[in-house]
């Protein structure tokens, strides 16, 4: 597959597209960054047009997400169109609406993957996050229904203050079901810029039990492996599900704008769901024009890791999972360093045995090593976000 | 050679630089086709027969019809075994 990824990066083909069909949702997850109000979603016809443009542009991997996609009455109609256009189809859902018939239809329409968020194996924790009583039980019932149809189901478990240590239960649950899972440490500000939900994000020192857990870092003592952390855990959200282990991404921050992008329910095109850089709207322009000719898309595409003003000189770069979108959201600069990534990198480097690891940002700021403080259990300095 | 191969409609696939990559949703297998196989894949529309596809192939790659027919027969058989293609007998007349 690496050969194909390389080709798509070199030729800037939109190989991997995440399309949110709606921001409406039947859950009210405490950490959600979306505004669930409907401000005029694209119609069935408009989305069909978008899908045709994506197929023409070369998109293979299409993820339909939201919001809750089953709130779109035309969902199966859209999936059927996507099938006729030969996309590799995955969906993200809370699965509350999935019954045997819907599971069968997903299977019949050739949907390859279904990702479902599970926050804990304990109902009181999961339901408190979704704010829907009984939601864990219903989501788990739906997972079993999907598995009976032999669909590929994956559990996604965003971790926050409410459920950090629930990951072991989720892991056991996934193993008992025989399905993969991903833990996600990413909590982002709301789309309107409201950063209050960042208070739900675990401080880096609280992540030590996870970062030290050999389940996720079986080779963490080898610095050479640090650049390829287990895919089972992520602090960069969706971007790390794009085959980023490929050498095709050498010297570019990630796939965003190179061979992947995000489209909102209103037709806005962004390099990534986590990168608030508006590049155009599909109600006014064709996809190819935005993808190939938008000045903002070109700006994102021009970024090279080796030219980042701070991070390029960082001695612990291989331990860092810097996300350009989060750099923009949290530090206000697509090219910049941001506190959270630096703290995590220092901690990971220290855990891997690097002596006195200091990120370039903290070197510039004249601060001492955070990691030593972490390992001596002293509290971390508060992050800047 | 009168059979008409047809692509499995559940498959995901794209063409880049004349080569086809296919992903099967059943098992997440990735299948990569070379240039010749890609052309046969594209012509496998359920309408053209293997004989017609072989003629297209012979013209495109400047090989004899006999060689092209062998190639088409082998590849269609291989892809049918992997359930990437379905093969139906051509309608007479």
Short mmCIF file of C-alpha atoms in Angstrom, two decimals:
data_model
loop_
_atom_site.label_atom_id
_atom_site.label_comp_id
_atom_site.label_asym_id
_atom_site.label_seq_id
_atom_site.Cartn_x
_atom_site.Cartn_y
_atom_site.Cartn_z
CA UNK A 1 0.00 0.00 0.00
CA UNK A 2 2.95 2.29 0.65
CA UNK A 3 3.54 2.66 -3.08
CA UNK A 4 0.04 4.03 -3.53
CA UNK A 5 0.30 6.37 -0.58
CA UNK A 6 3.55 7.71 -2.00
CA UNK A 7 1.93 8.31 -5.37
CA UNK A 8 -1.03 10.12 -3.87
CA UNK A 9 1.21 12.34 -1.74
CA UNK A 10 3.49 13.15 -4.67
CA UNK A 11 0.56 13.95 -6.94
CA UNK A 12 -1.64 15.54 -4.28
CA UNK A 13 -4.53 13.17 -4.87
CA UNK A 14 -7.29 13.37 -2.22
CA UNK A 15 -6.96 9.68 -1.42
CA UNK A 16 -8.62 9.86 1.99
CA UNK A 17 -11.66 12.06 2.70
CA UNK A 18 -13.60 12.49 5.91
CA UNK A 19 -17.12 13.78 5.19
CA UNK A 20 -19.38 14.82 8.03
CA UNK A 21 -22.99 14.41 6.90
CA UNK A 22 -24.45 16.26 9.87
CA UNK A 23 -23.48 17.90 13.13
CA UNK A 24 -26.82 16.93 14.69
CA UNK A 25 -26.52 14.24 17.32
CA UNK A 26 -28.65 12.19 19.65
CA UNK A 27 -25.93 12.17 22.30
CA UNK A 28 -24.49 15.19 24.11
CA UNK A 29 -20.96 14.05 24.86
CA UNK A 30 -19.31 16.38 27.34
CA UNK A 31 -16.11 16.68 25.30
CA UNK A 32 -17.68 17.18 21.86
CA UNK A 33 -16.35 20.10 19.84
CA UNK A 34 -19.38 20.37 17.53
CA UNK A 35 -22.29 22.79 17.48
CA UNK A 36 -25.24 20.41 17.03
CA UNK A 37 -27.54 23.03 15.55
CA UNK A 38 -28.34 22.51 11.87
CA UNK A 39 -27.36 25.65 9.94
CA UNK A 40 -28.28 24.22 6.55
CA UNK A 41 -26.70 20.87 5.81
CA UNK A 42 -25.99 19.91 2.24
CA UNK A 43 -28.99 18.26 0.59
CA UNK A 44 -29.00 14.73 -0.75
CA UNK A 45 -28.44 16.07 -4.24
CA UNK A 46 -25.59 18.31 -3.14
CA UNK A 47 -23.82 15.45 -1.35
CA UNK A 48 -24.29 13.18 -4.35
CA UNK A 49 -22.59 15.87 -6.43
CA UNK A 50 -19.74 16.09 -3.94
CA UNK A 51 -19.28 12.31 -3.99
CA UNK A 52 -19.08 12.32 -7.78
CA UNK A 53 -16.46 15.07 -7.67
CA UNK A 54 -14.44 13.15 -5.08
CA UNK A 55 -14.54 9.98 -7.18
CA UNK A 56 -13.36 11.93 -10.21
CA UNK A 57 -10.56 13.49 -8.16
CA UNK A 58 -9.32 10.03 -7.10
CA UNK A 59 -10.63 9.60 -3.55
CA UNK A 60 -10.61 5.95 -2.50
CA UNK A 61 -11.07 6.00 1.27
CA UNK A 62 -14.27 7.74 2.33
CA UNK A 63 -15.31 8.07 5.97
CA UNK A 64 -18.87 9.21 6.64
CA UNK A 65 -19.22 10.72 10.06
CA UNK A 66 -20.94 13.42 12.10
CA UNK A 67 -22.72 14.21 14.42
CA UNK A 68 -24.74 11.07 14.23
CA UNK A 69 -25.01 9.91 10.63
CA UNK A 70 -28.18 7.90 11.22
CA UNK A 71 -30.02 11.17 11.84
CA UNK A 72 -29.75 11.72 8.07
CA UNK A 73 -32.88 10.15 6.61
CA UNK A 74 -31.03 9.78 3.31
CA UNK A 75 -28.05 7.93 4.81
CA UNK A 76 -28.55 4.65 2.96
CA UNK A 77 -29.29 6.51 -0.25
CA UNK A 78 -25.95 8.31 0.10
CA UNK A 79 -24.10 5.11 0.96
CA UNK A 80 -25.62 3.46 -2.10
CA UNK A 81 -24.36 6.31 -4.28
CA UNK A 82 -20.92 6.03 -2.68
CA UNK A 83 -20.92 2.29 -3.36
CA UNK A 84 -21.72 2.84 -7.04
CA UNK A 85 -18.77 5.23 -7.15
CA UNK A 86 -16.48 2.49 -5.78
CA UNK A 87 -15.30 4.17 -2.58
CA UNK A 88 -13.83 2.19 0.27
CA UNK A 89 -16.48 3.06 2.83
CA UNK A 90 -16.22 3.45 6.58
CA UNK A 91 -18.69 5.05 8.95
CA UNK A 92 -18.43 6.51 12.44
CA UNK A 93 -21.51 6.32 14.62
CA UNK A 94 -22.63 5.99 18.22
CA UNK A 95 -24.71 3.06 16.92
CA UNK A 96 -27.79 3.87 19.00
CA UNK A 97 -30.00 3.61 15.92
CA UNK A 98 -28.46 0.42 14.57
CA UNK A 99 -30.69 -2.64 14.56
CA UNK A 100 -30.46 -5.92 12.65
CA UNK A 101 -31.97 -4.47 9.49
CA UNK A 102 -29.65 -1.46 9.39
CA UNK A 103 -26.64 -3.68 10.07
CA UNK A 104 -27.65 -5.91 7.16
CA UNK A 105 -28.05 -2.92 4.86
CA UNK A 106 -24.58 -1.65 5.80
CA UNK A 107 -23.19 -5.06 5.00
CA UNK A 108 -25.09 -5.35 1.72
CA UNK A 109 -23.84 -1.94 0.64
CA UNK A 110 -20.24 -3.00 1.13
CA UNK A 111 -19.39 -0.77 4.09
CA UNK A 112 -16.00 -2.00 5.23
CA UNK A 113 -15.63 -0.48 8.67
CA UNK A 114 -17.84 0.81 11.46
CA UNK A 115 -16.20 2.83 14.24
CA UNK A 116 -18.13 3.27 17.46
CA UNK A 117 -17.19 5.40 20.46
CA UNK A 118 -17.16 3.58 23.77
CA UNK A 119 -15.92 5.56 26.76
CA UNK A 120 -15.96 2.89 29.42
CA UNK A 121 -17.11 -0.64 30.07
CA UNK A 122 -19.03 0.76 33.02
CA UNK A 123 -22.44 2.23 32.15
CA UNK A 124 -22.32 4.95 34.78
CA UNK A 125 -19.10 6.37 33.28
CA UNK A 126 -20.03 5.96 29.60
CA UNK A 127 -23.57 7.26 30.04
CA UNK A 128 -22.38 10.24 32.09
CA UNK A 129 -20.15 11.27 29.17
CA UNK A 130 -22.79 10.79 26.46
CA UNK A 131 -25.52 12.16 28.74
CA UNK A 132 -27.84 9.44 27.44
CA UNK A 133 -28.91 6.87 29.99
CA UNK A 134 -28.61 3.34 28.65
CA UNK A 135 -26.36 4.41 25.78
CA UNK A 136 -23.56 1.96 26.61
CA UNK A 137 -25.93 -0.97 26.66
CA UNK A 138 -27.46 0.10 23.35
CA UNK A 139 -24.10 0.73 21.67
CA UNK A 140 -22.78 -2.65 22.80
CA UNK A 141 -25.92 -4.39 21.58
CA UNK A 142 -25.42 -2.70 18.21
CA UNK A 143 -21.79 -3.81 18.08
CA UNK A 144 -22.89 -7.41 18.57
CA UNK A 145 -25.53 -7.00 15.87
CA UNK A 146 -22.93 -5.61 13.46
CA UNK A 147 -20.54 -8.45 14.26
CA UNK A 148 -23.25 -10.99 13.47
CA UNK A 149 -23.28 -9.46 9.98
CA UNK A 150 -19.49 -9.94 9.85
CA UNK A 151 -18.88 -6.21 9.62
CA UNK A 152 -15.50 -4.88 10.77
CA UNK A 153 -16.17 -2.95 13.96
CA UNK A 154 -13.63 -0.83 15.80
CA UNK A 155 -14.04 0.81 19.18
CA UNK A 156 -12.76 4.36 19.59
CA UNK A 157 -12.22 5.50 23.14
CA UNK A 158 -11.49 9.18 23.64
CA UNK A 159 -9.90 9.58 27.04
CA UNK A 160 -10.58 12.54 29.30
CA UNK A 161 -10.64 13.29 32.99
CA UNK A 162 -13.89 11.36 33.46
CA UNK A 163 -12.67 8.09 32.02
CA UNK A 164 -8.87 8.01 31.88
CA UNK A 165 -8.42 4.75 33.71
CA UNK A 166 -11.42 3.19 32.00
CA UNK A 167 -9.15 2.25 29.12
CA UNK A 168 -8.33 -1.10 30.65
CA UNK A 169 -12.00 -2.00 30.80
CA UNK A 170 -12.48 -0.87 27.20
CA UNK A 171 -9.46 -2.89 26.19
CA UNK A 172 -10.87 -6.00 27.90
CA UNK A 173 -14.24 -5.36 26.31
CA UNK A 174 -12.73 -5.07 22.84
CA UNK A 175 -10.71 -8.24 23.37
CA UNK A 176 -13.78 -10.13 24.55
CA UNK A 177 -15.58 -9.01 21.40
CA UNK A 178 -12.55 -9.81 19.25
CA UNK A 179 -12.37 -6.35 17.74
CA UNK A 180 -9.67 -3.64 17.53
CA UNK A 181 -9.79 -0.43 19.51
CA UNK A 182 -8.07 2.92 19.56
CA UNK A 183 -7.49 5.18 22.52
CA UNK A 184 -7.50 8.87 21.73
CA UNK A 185 -6.11 11.50 24.08
CA UNK A 186 -7.22 14.39 21.89
CA UNK A 187 -9.63 16.93 23.26
CA UNK A 188 -9.95 20.04 21.11
CA UNK A 189 -11.63 23.41 21.59
CA UNK A 190 -15.15 23.76 20.25
CA UNK A 191 -15.54 24.86 16.65
CA UNK A 192 -16.61 28.32 17.80
CA UNK A 193 -13.28 28.69 19.60
CA UNK A 194 -14.65 28.02 23.09
CA UNK A 195 -11.78 26.36 24.93
CA UNK A 196 -13.66 25.53 28.11
CA UNK A 197 -13.85 21.83 27.27
CA UNK A 198 -10.07 21.64 27.38
CA UNK A 199 -10.53 21.41 31.15
CA UNK A 200 -11.61 17.81 30.45
CA UNK A 201 -8.21 17.00 29.05
CA UNK A 202 -5.92 15.04 31.32
CA UNK A 203 -2.75 16.82 32.41
CA UNK A 204 0.30 15.08 31.00
CA UNK A 205 1.43 13.75 34.37
CA UNK A 206 -1.91 11.95 34.69
CA UNK A 207 -1.17 10.10 31.46
CA UNK A 208 1.87 8.37 32.88
CA UNK A 209 0.05 5.11 33.65
CA UNK A 210 -0.95 4.92 30.00
CA UNK A 211 2.36 6.09 28.58
CA UNK A 212 4.14 3.53 30.74
CA UNK A 213 1.72 0.73 29.98
CA UNK A 214 3.72 -1.92 28.12
CA UNK A 215 0.59 -2.88 26.22
CA UNK A 216 0.94 0.26 24.16
CA UNK A 217 4.68 0.68 24.15
CA UNK A 218 6.23 -2.75 24.08
CA UNK A 219 9.44 -1.34 22.58
CA UNK A 220 9.42 2.06 24.24
CA UNK A 221 12.99 1.67 25.49
CA UNK A 222 14.27 1.82 21.94
CA UNK A 223 14.43 5.44 20.78
CA UNK A 224 14.48 4.28 17.20
CA UNK A 225 10.97 2.96 17.61
CA UNK A 226 9.64 6.11 19.15
CA UNK A 227 8.69 7.65 15.84
CA UNK A 228 6.33 4.76 15.22
CA UNK A 229 4.26 4.50 18.38
CA UNK A 230 1.58 1.91 18.66
CA UNK A 231 -1.42 2.83 16.56
CA UNK A 232 -3.58 1.78 19.46
CA UNK A 233 -3.06 5.13 21.14
CA UNK A 234 -3.10 8.59 19.70
CA UNK A 235 -2.86 12.19 20.77
CA UNK A 236 -3.40 13.53 17.31
CA UNK A 237 -6.87 12.21 16.67
CA UNK A 238 -7.96 11.28 13.20
CA UNK A 239 -4.72 12.23 11.49
CA UNK A 240 -2.92 9.19 12.80
CA UNK A 241 -5.37 6.79 11.21
CA UNK A 242 -4.13 7.64 7.73
CA UNK A 243 -1.22 5.24 7.42
CA UNK A 244 1.20 7.85 8.69
CA UNK A 245 3.89 5.26 9.25
CA UNK A 246 4.59 5.50 5.55
CA UNK A 247 7.88 7.03 4.45
CA UNK A 248 5.81 9.01 1.98
CA UNK A 249 5.15 11.47 4.80
CA UNK A 250 8.81 12.10 5.55
CA UNK A 251 9.34 15.82 6.11
CA UNK A 252 5.65 16.68 5.89
CA UNK A 253 3.70 17.00 9.14
CA UNK A 254 0.87 14.64 8.18
CA UNK A 255 -1.46 13.71 5.38
CA UNK A 256 -3.68 16.81 5.74
CA UNK A 257 -3.84 18.68 2.45
CA UNK A 258 -1.44 16.25 0.83
CA UNK A 259 -3.68 13.25 0.25
CA UNK A 260 -6.49 13.80 2.73
CA UNK A 261 -9.03 16.40 3.68
CA UNK A 262 -12.22 17.05 5.62
CA UNK A 263 -15.61 18.27 4.38
CA UNK A 264 -18.23 19.69 6.73
CA UNK A 265 -22.02 19.17 6.42
CA UNK A 266 -22.19 22.70 4.99
CA UNK A 267 -19.72 21.97 2.22
CA UNK A 268 -16.71 23.67 3.76
CA UNK A 269 -13.41 22.01 2.85
CA UNK A 270 -10.56 21.86 5.36
CA UNK A 271 -7.21 20.07 5.18
CA UNK A 272 -8.29 18.05 8.26
CA UNK A 273 -11.14 17.93 10.74
CA UNK A 274 -8.63 19.18 13.32
CA UNK A 275 -7.23 21.96 11.19
CA UNK A 276 -9.43 25.06 11.16
CA UNK A 277 -8.06 26.43 7.93
CA UNK A 278 -11.02 27.10 5.61
CA UNK A 279 -10.01 26.50 2.02
CA UNK A 280 -13.33 26.86 0.16
CA UNK A 281 -16.97 25.83 -0.01
CA UNK A 282 -18.42 23.21 -2.33
CA UNK A 283 -21.63 25.17 -2.77
CA UNK A 284 -19.63 27.87 -4.53
CA UNK A 285 -16.70 26.04 -6.09
CA UNK A 286 -15.87 22.64 -7.44
CA UNK A 287 -13.79 20.32 -5.27
CA UNK A 288 -10.87 20.16 -7.67
CA UNK A 289 -10.58 23.93 -7.76
CA UNK A 290 -10.44 24.11 -3.96
CA UNK A 291 -8.15 21.10 -3.60
CA UNK A 292 -5.60 22.09 -6.21
CA UNK A 293 -5.83 25.87 -6.32
CA UNK A 294 -6.92 27.23 -2.95
CA UNK A 295 -4.21 29.49 -1.54
CA UNK A 296 -4.81 28.11 1.95
CA UNK A 297 -4.55 24.50 0.81
CA UNK A 298 -1.30 25.36 -0.97
CA UNK A 299 -0.01 27.05 2.18
CA UNK A 300 -0.69 23.95 4.26
CA UNK A 301 0.83 21.75 1.58
CA UNK A 302 4.02 23.79 1.50
CA UNK A 303 4.87 23.16 5.16
CA UNK A 304 7.95 21.02 5.70
CA UNK A 305 9.00 19.64 9.07
CA UNK A 306 12.60 20.58 8.41
CA UNK A 307 11.58 24.21 8.04
CA UNK A 308 9.46 24.58 11.17
CA UNK A 309 10.91 27.57 13.01
CA UNK A 310 11.04 25.95 16.45
CA UNK A 311 10.42 22.24 16.07
CA UNK A 312 12.98 21.59 13.33
CA UNK A 313 15.78 22.07 15.85
CA UNK A 314 14.17 19.97 18.57
CA UNK A 315 16.41 17.18 19.83
CA UNK A 316 13.48 15.01 20.96
CA UNK A 317 11.48 15.39 17.76
CA UNK A 318 11.24 11.62 17.28
CA UNK A 319 9.15 11.39 20.46
CA UNK A 320 6.76 14.10 19.38
CA UNK A 321 3.35 13.69 17.75
CA UNK A 322 2.99 17.32 16.85
CA UNK A 323 -0.25 17.96 14.98
CA UNK A 324 -0.27 21.07 12.76
CA UNK A 325 -4.01 21.50 13.32
CA UNK A 326 -3.59 21.51 17.07
CA UNK A 327 -0.61 23.85 16.66
CA UNK A 328 -2.99 26.23 14.91
CA UNK A 329 -5.79 25.78 17.43
CA UNK A 330 -3.71 25.79 20.58
CA UNK A 331 -0.74 27.94 19.70
CA UNK A 332 -2.28 30.05 16.94
CA UNK A 333 0.41 29.07 14.45
CA UNK A 334 0.31 26.26 11.93
CA UNK A 335 4.10 26.20 11.95
CA UNK A 336 4.56 26.62 15.66
CA UNK A 337 5.24 24.46 18.67
CA UNK A 338 2.59 24.06 21.33
CA UNK A 339 2.82 23.25 24.98
CA UNK A 340 0.87 20.01 25.05
CA UNK A 341 2.95 18.31 22.34
CA UNK A 342 6.20 19.45 23.95
CA UNK A 343 5.17 18.14 27.37
CA UNK A 344 4.17 14.79 25.91
CA UNK A 345 7.38 14.51 23.89
CA UNK A 346 9.51 15.26 26.94
CA UNK A 347 7.63 12.71 28.99
CA UNK A 348 7.90 10.01 26.36
CA UNK A 349 11.58 10.74 25.84
CA UNK A 350 12.23 10.52 29.56
CA UNK A 351 10.34 7.25 29.78
CA UNK A 352 12.46 5.93 26.93
CA UNK A 353 15.63 6.74 28.85
CA UNK A 354 16.70 10.02 27.29
CA UNK A 355 18.56 12.06 29.87
CA UNK A 356 17.17 15.48 30.67
CA UNK A 357 14.99 15.79 27.57
CA UNK A 358 14.00 19.36 26.78
CA UNK A 359 11.93 20.31 23.77
CA UNK A 360 13.05 23.15 21.54
CA UNK A 361 10.14 25.28 22.72
CA UNK A 362 11.21 24.96 26.33
CA UNK A 363 14.85 25.48 25.43
CA UNK A 364 13.88 28.71 23.73
CA UNK A 365 11.77 29.67 26.71
CA UNK A 366 14.64 28.86 29.05
CA UNK A 367 12.65 26.31 31.01
CA UNK A 368 14.08 23.19 32.59
CA UNK A 369 13.14 19.67 31.76
CA UNK A 370 9.54 18.85 32.50
CA UNK A 371 10.20 15.20 32.16
CA UNK A 372 12.55 14.96 35.09
CA UNK A 373 9.86 16.54 37.19
CA UNK A 374 7.36 14.03 35.89
CA UNK A 375 9.54 11.10 36.74
CA UNK A 376 10.19 12.42 40.22
CA UNK A 377 6.41 12.80 40.57
CA UNK A 378 6.57 16.56 41.02
CA UNK A 379 3.62 18.37 39.42
CA UNK A 380 3.99 19.61 35.90
CA UNK A 381 3.94 23.25 35.08
CA UNK A 382 0.52 24.11 33.74
CA UNK A 383 0.18 24.08 29.99
CA UNK A 384 -0.45 27.23 28.03
CA UNK A 385 -3.88 26.14 26.87
CA UNK B 1 -14.09 -16.96 -24.45
CA UNK B 2 -17.75 -15.97 -24.74
CA UNK B 3 -18.13 -15.30 -21.04
CA UNK B 4 -18.60 -11.72 -19.87
CA UNK B 5 -16.61 -10.92 -16.73
CA UNK B 6 -18.07 -8.32 -14.42
CA UNK B 7 -16.47 -6.53 -11.48
CA UNK B 8 -17.82 -7.42 -8.04
CA UNK B 9 -19.95 -4.33 -7.26
CA UNK B 10 -19.05 -4.39 -3.56
CA UNK B 11 -15.39 -3.70 -4.20
CA UNK B 12 -13.66 -0.38 -3.74
CA UNK B 13 -11.19 0.54 -6.43
CA UNK B 14 -9.35 3.39 -8.09
CA UNK B 15 -6.96 3.85 -10.95
CA UNK B 16 -3.74 5.82 -10.57
CA UNK B 17 -1.31 6.16 -13.47
CA UNK B 18 -2.99 3.35 -15.38
CA UNK B 19 -2.83 0.89 -12.50
CA UNK B 20 -5.73 -0.34 -10.41
CA UNK B 21 -5.83 -0.87 -6.65
CA UNK B 22 -8.78 -2.83 -5.26
CA UNK B 23 -9.93 -3.24 -1.67
CA UNK B 24 -12.29 -5.97 -0.66
CA UNK B 25 -14.65 -4.95 2.16
CA UNK B 26 -15.11 -8.56 3.24
CA UNK B 27 -11.53 -9.15 4.30
CA UNK B 28 -9.84 -5.72 3.87
CA UNK B 29 -7.47 -7.30 1.36
CA UNK B 30 -5.65 -4.95 -0.99
CA UNK B 31 -5.18 -6.18 -4.55
CA UNK B 32 -2.80 -4.35 -6.86
CA UNK B 33 -3.05 -4.92 -10.60
CA UNK B 34 -0.32 -4.28 -13.14
CA UNK B 35 -0.97 -2.32 -16.31
CA UNK B 36 -2.24 -5.29 -18.35
CA UNK B 37 -4.43 -6.62 -15.57
CA UNK B 38 -5.75 -3.12 -14.97
CA UNK B 39 -6.90 -2.84 -18.55
CA UNK B 40 -8.68 -6.19 -18.35
CA UNK B 41 -10.28 -5.03 -15.10
CA UNK B 42 -11.56 -1.83 -16.67
CA UNK B 43 -13.07 -3.73 -19.59
CA UNK B 44 -14.77 -6.23 -17.30
CA UNK B 45 -18.10 -4.45 -17.38
CA UNK B 46 -20.39 -7.46 -17.75
CA UNK B 47 -21.03 -6.50 -21.37
CA UNK B 48 -17.78 -7.21 -23.17
CA UNK B 49 -16.88 -10.88 -23.60
CA UNK B 50 -13.41 -12.26 -22.85
CA UNK B 51 -12.91 -12.52 -26.60
CA UNK B 52 -13.68 -8.82 -27.04
CA UNK B 53 -11.46 -7.88 -24.11
CA UNK B 54 -8.62 -9.91 -25.61
CA UNK B 55 -9.03 -8.03 -28.89
CA UNK B 56 -8.81 -4.71 -27.02
CA UNK B 57 -5.73 -5.96 -25.19
CA UNK B 58 -4.03 -7.13 -28.38
CA UNK B 59 -4.56 -3.73 -29.98
CA UNK B 60 -3.47 -1.78 -26.93
CA UNK B 61 -0.25 -3.71 -26.22
CA UNK B 62 0.60 -4.82 -29.75
CA UNK B 63 0.59 -8.55 -28.94
CA UNK B 64 -0.94 -11.42 -30.89
CA UNK B 65 -4.59 -12.26 -30.32
CA UNK B 66 -3.55 -15.70 -29.11
CA UNK B 67 -1.29 -14.28 -26.40
CA UNK B 68 -3.94 -11.75 -25.39
CA UNK B 69 -6.58 -14.48 -25.10
CA UNK B 70 -4.32 -16.55 -22.87
CA UNK B 71 -3.63 -13.54 -20.67
CA UNK B 72 -7.29 -12.66 -20.36
CA UNK B 73 -8.31 -16.25 -19.60
CA UNK B 74 -5.66 -16.61 -16.90
CA UNK B 75 -6.35 -13.30 -15.26
CA UNK B 76 -10.13 -13.61 -15.32
CA UNK B 77 -9.83 -17.05 -13.75
CA UNK B 78 -7.51 -15.72 -11.03
CA UNK B 79 -9.74 -12.74 -10.26
CA UNK B 80 -12.85 -14.91 -10.26
CA UNK B 81 -11.23 -17.23 -7.72
CA UNK B 82 -10.61 -14.22 -5.49
CA UNK B 83 -14.26 -13.16 -5.99
CA UNK B 84 -13.15 -9.89 -7.52
CA UNK B 85 -14.88 -10.72 -10.81
CA UNK B 86 -18.06 -12.59 -11.59
CA UNK B 87 -18.31 -14.37 -14.91
CA UNK B 88 -21.55 -14.86 -16.76
CA UNK B 89 -22.05 -16.61 -20.08
CA UNK B 90 -22.55 -14.23 -23.00
CA UNK B 91 -26.06 -13.92 -24.37
CA UNK B 92 -26.18 -15.42 -27.83
CA UNK B 93 -27.30 -13.32 -30.76
#
